[in-house]
Amino acid sequence: MSPRLVLTGPMGVGKSTVGQLLAERLGVGYRDTDDDIVAAEGREISDIFVEDGEPAFRALEKDAVRQALASHDGVLSLGGGAILDADTRALLAGERVVYLSMDVEEAVRRTGLGAARPLLAVNPRRQWRELMEARRPLYEETATAVVPTDGRTPEEVAEAVLDALELKEA
């Protein structure tokens, strides 16, 4: 079993919204590894970061991604930092992975780069840029296709993903 497609990209890019639209169009289920972690832990990701630290969260995330890749056959969205793990990137090698990209101004507009984003608590614009400088090559390395989201509606992004992967709607 393997997902029809996997969405990666930074926080706030629209993976959940676009993923749900894609699942609907393809007639398959939708799953988000961040939701899996919240359900399993019984607390929000920001609380896990604060209470247990980033390394503990990344271990939970790695396990959630491994389980989802092995058991989900629909559309799967990964948390923004999931691609930091080398084992996770190796697991993604055989999958249809779409990197949803956006620039920092779009990130500010969409997320407000607010307090619910634990990695962006101090200087949100600078921290977002630094995160993206570190992560962009990893997103690109794992991607089958890159779909820019700037200035596009979720419906337009979903259509671009289907086109990029040459997938037909259900």
PDB file of N, CA, C and O in Angstrom, residues 103-109 111-114 119-133:
ATOM      1  N   ASP A 103       6.573  32.078  -1.311  1.00  0.00           N
ATOM      2  CA  ASP A 103       7.609  32.998  -0.849  1.00  0.00           C
ATOM      3  C   ASP A 103       7.234  33.573   0.514  1.00  0.00           C
ATOM      4  O   ASP A 103       6.137  33.360   1.018  1.00  0.00           O
ATOM      5  N   VAL A 104       8.158  34.303   1.128  1.00  0.00           N
ATOM      6  CA  VAL A 104       7.956  34.774   2.496  1.00  0.00           C
ATOM      7  C   VAL A 104       6.787  35.746   2.616  1.00  0.00           C
ATOM      8  O   VAL A 104       6.048  35.710   3.603  1.00  0.00           O
ATOM      9  N   GLU A 105       6.565  36.580   1.615  1.00  0.00           N
ATOM     10  CA  GLU A 105       5.448  37.523   1.700  1.00  0.00           C
ATOM     11  C   GLU A 105       4.115  36.790   1.700  1.00  0.00           C
ATOM     12  O   GLU A 105       3.186  37.155   2.417  1.00  0.00           O
ATOM     13  N   GLU A 106       4.028  35.737   0.908  1.00  0.00           N
ATOM     14  CA  GLU A 106       2.823  34.910   0.900  1.00  0.00           C
ATOM     15  C   GLU A 106       2.660  34.219   2.260  1.00  0.00           C
ATOM     16  O   GLU A 106       1.556  34.108   2.784  1.00  0.00           O
ATOM     17  N   ALA A 107       3.767  33.757   2.845  1.00  0.00           N
ATOM     18  CA  ALA A 107       3.717  33.112   4.162  1.00  0.00           C
ATOM     19  C   ALA A 107       3.189  34.073   5.220  1.00  0.00           C
ATOM     20  O   ALA A 107       2.367  33.704   6.061  1.00  0.00           O
ATOM     21  N   VAL A 108       3.650  35.321   5.172  1.00  0.00           N
ATOM     22  CA  VAL A 108       3.190  36.331   6.130  1.00  0.00           C
ATOM     23  C   VAL A 108       1.693  36.556   5.964  1.00  0.00           C
ATOM     24  O   VAL A 108       0.936  36.579   6.938  1.00  0.00           O
ATOM     25  N   ARG A 109       1.269  36.676   4.721  1.00  0.00           N
ATOM     26  CA  ARG A 109      -0.144  36.942   4.448  1.00  0.00           C
ATOM     27  C   ARG A 109      -1.020  35.783   4.928  1.00  0.00           C
ATOM     28  O   ARG A 109      -2.066  35.988   5.538  1.00  0.00           O
ATOM     29  N   THR A 111      -0.267  33.101   7.102  1.00  0.00           N
ATOM     30  CA  THR A 111      -0.175  32.596   8.472  1.00  0.00           C
ATOM     31  C   THR A 111      -0.146  33.705   9.498  1.00  0.00           C
ATOM     32  O   THR A 111      -0.391  33.444  10.670  1.00  0.00           O
ATOM     33  N   GLY A 112       0.207  34.923   9.072  1.00  0.00           N
ATOM     34  CA  GLY A 112       0.453  35.956  10.053  1.00  0.00           C
ATOM     35  C   GLY A 112       1.727  35.643  10.820  1.00  0.00           C
ATOM     36  O   GLY A 112       2.155  36.400  11.673  1.00  0.00           O
ATOM     37  N   LEU A 113       2.324  34.491  10.503  1.00  0.00           N
ATOM     38  CA  LEU A 113       3.515  34.015  11.212  1.00  0.00           C
ATOM     39  C   LEU A 113       3.346  34.195  12.713  1.00  0.00           C
ATOM     40  O   LEU A 113       4.142  34.803  13.394  1.00  0.00           O
ATOM     41  N   GLY A 114       2.272  33.622  13.222  1.00  0.00           N
ATOM     42  CA  GLY A 114       1.851  33.864  14.595  1.00  0.00           C
ATOM     43  C   GLY A 114       2.398  32.908  15.635  1.00  0.00           C
ATOM     44  O   GLY A 114       3.220  32.050  15.378  1.00  0.00           O
ATOM     45  N   LEU A 119       8.302  27.384  15.877  1.00  0.00           N
ATOM     46  CA  LEU A 119       9.632  27.658  15.334  1.00  0.00           C
ATOM     47  C   LEU A 119       9.792  29.102  14.875  1.00  0.00           C
ATOM     48  O   LEU A 119      10.877  29.507  14.480  1.00  0.00           O
ATOM     49  N   LEU A 120       8.708  29.888  14.930  1.00  0.00           N
ATOM     50  CA  LEU A 120       8.753  31.255  14.418  1.00  0.00           C
ATOM     51  C   LEU A 120       8.457  32.294  15.502  1.00  0.00           C
ATOM     52  O   LEU A 120       8.025  33.391  15.203  1.00  0.00           O
ATOM     53  N   ALA A 121       8.709  31.949  16.749  1.00  0.00           N
ATOM     54  CA  ALA A 121       8.245  32.789  17.854  1.00  0.00           C
ATOM     55  C   ALA A 121       8.958  34.135  17.974  1.00  0.00           C
ATOM     56  O   ALA A 121       8.354  35.096  18.422  1.00  0.00           O
ATOM     57  N   VAL A 122      10.217  34.249  17.612  1.00  0.00           N
ATOM     58  CA  VAL A 122      10.962  35.471  17.907  1.00  0.00           C
ATOM     59  C   VAL A 122      10.925  36.495  16.778  1.00  0.00           C
ATOM     60  O   VAL A 122      10.291  37.528  16.893  1.00  0.00           O
ATOM     61  N   ASN A 123      11.604  36.226  15.675  1.00  0.00           N
ATOM     62  CA  ASN A 123      11.611  37.139  14.527  1.00  0.00           C
ATOM     63  C   ASN A 123      11.038  36.360  13.351  1.00  0.00           C
ATOM     64  O   ASN A 123      11.781  35.740  12.577  1.00  0.00           O
ATOM     65  N   PRO A 124       9.712  36.369  13.212  1.00  0.00           N
ATOM     66  CA  PRO A 124       9.065  35.439  12.275  1.00  0.00           C
ATOM     67  C   PRO A 124       9.561  35.506  10.838  1.00  0.00           C
ATOM     68  O   PRO A 124       9.817  34.460  10.241  1.00  0.00           O
ATOM     69  N   ARG A 125       9.710  36.693  10.260  1.00  0.00           N
ATOM     70  CA  ARG A 125      10.150  36.759   8.856  1.00  0.00           C
ATOM     71  C   ARG A 125      11.547  36.188   8.679  1.00  0.00           C
ATOM     72  O   ARG A 125      11.790  35.396   7.773  1.00  0.00           O
ATOM     73  N   ARG A 126      12.459  36.615   9.537  1.00  0.00           N
ATOM     74  CA  ARG A 126      13.830  36.120   9.410  1.00  0.00           C
ATOM     75  C   ARG A 126      13.873  34.620   9.654  1.00  0.00           C
ATOM     76  O   ARG A 126      14.544  33.884   8.921  1.00  0.00           O
ATOM     77  N   GLN A 127      13.170  34.153  10.683  1.00  0.00           N
ATOM     78  CA  GLN A 127      13.194  32.722  10.991  1.00  0.00           C
ATOM     79  C   GLN A 127      12.573  31.903   9.867  1.00  0.00           C
ATOM     80  O   GLN A 127      13.068  30.821   9.547  1.00  0.00           O
ATOM     81  N   TRP A 128      11.499  32.417   9.248  1.00  0.00           N
ATOM     82  CA  TRP A 128      10.886  31.694   8.137  1.00  0.00           C
ATOM     83  C   TRP A 128      11.877  31.583   6.981  1.00  0.00           C
ATOM     84  O   TRP A 128      12.037  30.513   6.401  1.00  0.00           O
ATOM     85  N   ARG A 129      12.551  32.697   6.682  1.00  0.00           N
ATOM     86  CA  ARG A 129      13.547  32.661   5.593  1.00  0.00           C
ATOM     87  C   ARG A 129      14.655  31.654   5.898  1.00  0.00           C
ATOM     88  O   ARG A 129      15.075  30.900   5.020  1.00  0.00           O
ATOM     89  N   GLU A 130      15.145  31.665   7.135  1.00  0.00           N
ATOM     90  CA  GLU A 130      16.217  30.733   7.513  1.00  0.00           C
ATOM     91  C   GLU A 130      15.741  29.286   7.436  1.00  0.00           C
ATOM     92  O   GLU A 130      16.477  28.414   6.943  1.00  0.00           O
ATOM     93  N   LEU A 131      14.523  29.028   7.922  1.00  0.00           N
ATOM     94  CA  LEU A 131      13.974  27.676   7.821  1.00  0.00           C
ATOM     95  C   LEU A 131      13.911  27.244   6.359  1.00  0.00           C
ATOM     96  O   LEU A 131      14.291  26.120   6.014  1.00  0.00           O
ATOM     97  N   MET A 132      13.432  28.131   5.510  1.00  0.00           N
ATOM     98  CA  MET A 132      13.287  27.782   4.098  1.00  0.00           C
ATOM     99  C   MET A 132      14.627  27.606   3.406  1.00  0.00           C
ATOM    100  O   MET A 132      14.768  26.738   2.543  1.00  0.00           O
ATOM    101  N   GLU A 133      15.632  28.389   3.783  1.00  0.00           N
ATOM    102  CA  GLU A 133      16.965  28.199   3.193  1.00  0.00           C
ATOM    103  C   GLU A 133      17.485  26.806   3.510  1.00  0.00           C
ATOM    104  O   GLU A 133      18.119  26.165   2.675  1.00  0.00           O
TER     105      GLU A 133
END
